[in-house]
């Protein structure tokens, strides 16, 4: 006589637990292979764009230091009376160039994040907007400091409007970042 455990092992499970896999149709196989191909092509394109961003960041960084060095060398040939506005302009252009490198690196970080987890995020683009608006404020400030009292009233008004818009953009994007930080992360 068989033990009760042996008898239970020989009882077939109920029919609803059998899962039969349907045979794939040719359209399903085509869709599957097409999806895989396009996903790989997407990764290749993201990789190429990432390499281009990396190279652009290096070129922008080298150019920023080179242009700043040239500006400093040129400042040494001027008299002390002519230097203050030009020193400020050189420093602001240097900082603006570094901010451009940060923008490119932030874009590269977005590409890297996508390649790693295949999900895009809104936050890097908000940071890029804030950095871009900051660059705009710096360039307007540089222009105002160099041109000084020689600026026409309409040009001054336009500069103030640009400063206000850039400040509003920074404020709006900062609030958006803060609100997004309170949202729970969605895992996919």
Short mmCIF file of N, CA, C and O in Angstrom, two decimals, residues 34-52 108 110-120:
data_model
loop_
_atom_site.label_atom_id
_atom_site.label_comp_id
_atom_site.label_asym_id
_atom_site.label_seq_id
_atom_site.Cartn_x
_atom_site.Cartn_y
_atom_site.Cartn_z
N UNK A 34 11.09 43.54 -33.63
CA UNK A 34 11.14 44.96 -33.97
C UNK A 34 11.37 45.81 -32.73
O UNK A 34 12.17 46.74 -32.74
N UNK A 35 10.66 45.47 -31.67
CA UNK A 35 10.83 46.20 -30.41
C UNK A 35 12.24 46.09 -29.87
O UNK A 35 12.82 47.07 -29.41
N UNK A 36 12.80 44.88 -29.93
CA UNK A 36 14.18 44.69 -29.46
C UNK A 36 15.17 45.48 -30.31
O UNK A 36 16.07 46.12 -29.80
N UNK A 37 14.98 45.44 -31.63
CA UNK A 37 15.87 46.17 -32.52
C UNK A 37 15.80 47.68 -32.26
O UNK A 37 16.82 48.36 -32.15
N UNK A 38 14.58 48.20 -32.15
CA UNK A 38 14.43 49.64 -31.92
C UNK A 38 14.95 50.05 -30.55
O UNK A 38 15.50 51.15 -30.40
N UNK A 39 14.80 49.19 -29.55
CA UNK A 39 15.35 49.50 -28.24
C UNK A 39 16.87 49.57 -28.29
O UNK A 39 17.48 50.48 -27.71
N UNK A 40 17.49 48.64 -28.99
CA UNK A 40 18.96 48.67 -29.13
C UNK A 40 19.40 49.88 -29.94
O UNK A 40 20.39 50.53 -29.60
N UNK A 41 18.66 50.20 -31.00
CA UNK A 41 19.00 51.39 -31.80
C UNK A 41 18.85 52.66 -30.96
O UNK A 41 19.68 53.58 -31.06
N UNK A 42 17.82 52.69 -30.13
CA UNK A 42 17.62 53.83 -29.23
C UNK A 42 18.81 53.98 -28.29
O UNK A 42 19.32 55.08 -28.08
N UNK A 43 19.29 52.87 -27.74
CA UNK A 43 20.45 52.91 -26.85
C UNK A 43 21.70 53.39 -27.58
O UNK A 43 22.49 54.15 -27.03
N UNK A 44 21.88 52.94 -28.81
CA UNK A 44 23.04 53.37 -29.60
C UNK A 44 22.99 54.87 -29.85
O UNK A 44 23.99 55.58 -29.70
N UNK A 45 21.82 55.37 -30.20
CA UNK A 45 21.68 56.81 -30.47
C UNK A 45 21.92 57.60 -29.18
O UNK A 45 22.63 58.62 -29.20
N UNK A 46 21.37 57.16 -28.06
CA UNK A 46 21.64 57.83 -26.79
C UNK A 46 23.12 57.81 -26.46
O UNK A 46 23.68 58.79 -25.96
N UNK A 47 23.79 56.69 -26.74
CA UNK A 47 25.23 56.60 -26.49
C UNK A 47 25.99 57.61 -27.34
O UNK A 47 26.87 58.32 -26.83
N UNK A 48 25.66 57.71 -28.62
CA UNK A 48 26.34 58.65 -29.50
C UNK A 48 26.10 60.09 -29.03
O UNK A 48 27.04 60.90 -28.98
N UNK A 49 24.86 60.40 -28.67
CA UNK A 49 24.55 61.74 -28.17
C UNK A 49 25.32 62.01 -26.87
O UNK A 49 25.86 63.10 -26.67
N UNK A 50 25.42 61.01 -26.00
CA UNK A 50 26.17 61.17 -24.76
C UNK A 50 27.64 61.44 -25.00
O UNK A 50 28.24 62.31 -24.36
N UNK A 51 28.24 60.73 -25.95
CA UNK A 51 29.65 60.96 -26.28
C UNK A 51 29.82 62.38 -26.83
O UNK A 51 30.78 63.08 -26.48
N UNK A 52 28.88 62.82 -27.67
CA UNK A 52 28.95 64.18 -28.22
C UNK A 52 28.83 65.23 -27.11
O UNK A 52 29.55 66.23 -27.12
N UNK A 108 24.28 65.51 -20.19
CA UNK A 108 24.97 64.22 -20.25
C UNK A 108 24.49 63.31 -19.12
O UNK A 108 24.28 62.11 -19.34
N UNK A 110 21.57 63.26 -17.85
CA UNK A 110 20.25 62.77 -18.24
C UNK A 110 20.38 61.59 -19.20
O UNK A 110 19.67 60.60 -19.08
N UNK A 111 21.32 61.69 -20.14
CA UNK A 111 21.55 60.60 -21.09
C UNK A 111 22.06 59.36 -20.36
O UNK A 111 21.59 58.25 -20.60
N UNK A 112 22.99 59.56 -19.45
CA UNK A 112 23.53 58.42 -18.69
C UNK A 112 22.43 57.75 -17.87
O UNK A 112 22.32 56.52 -17.84
N UNK A 113 21.61 58.57 -17.22
CA UNK A 113 20.50 58.02 -16.42
C UNK A 113 19.55 57.21 -17.30
O UNK A 113 19.10 56.13 -16.91
N UNK A 114 19.25 57.72 -18.48
CA UNK A 114 18.36 56.97 -19.38
C UNK A 114 18.99 55.65 -19.79
O UNK A 114 18.31 54.62 -19.84
N UNK A 115 20.28 55.66 -20.12
CA UNK A 115 20.94 54.42 -20.54
C UNK A 115 20.98 53.39 -19.41
O UNK A 115 20.93 52.19 -19.67
N UNK A 116 21.05 53.85 -18.17
CA UNK A 116 21.12 52.91 -17.05
C UNK A 116 19.77 52.34 -16.66
O UNK A 116 19.66 51.14 -16.40
N UNK A 117 18.72 53.17 -16.63
CA UNK A 117 17.44 52.69 -16.12
C UNK A 117 16.29 52.83 -17.12
O UNK A 117 15.17 52.47 -16.81
N UNK A 118 16.56 53.37 -18.29
CA UNK A 118 15.55 53.55 -19.34
C UNK A 118 14.35 54.36 -18.89
O UNK A 118 13.21 54.07 -19.26
N UNK A 119 14.61 55.36 -18.06
CA UNK A 119 13.56 56.26 -17.60
C UNK A 119 14.12 57.68 -17.67
O UNK A 119 15.27 57.91 -17.28
N UNK A 120 13.32 58.60 -18.17
CA UNK A 120 13.75 59.99 -18.17
C UNK A 120 13.13 60.70 -16.98
O UNK A 120 12.12 60.28 -16.43
#
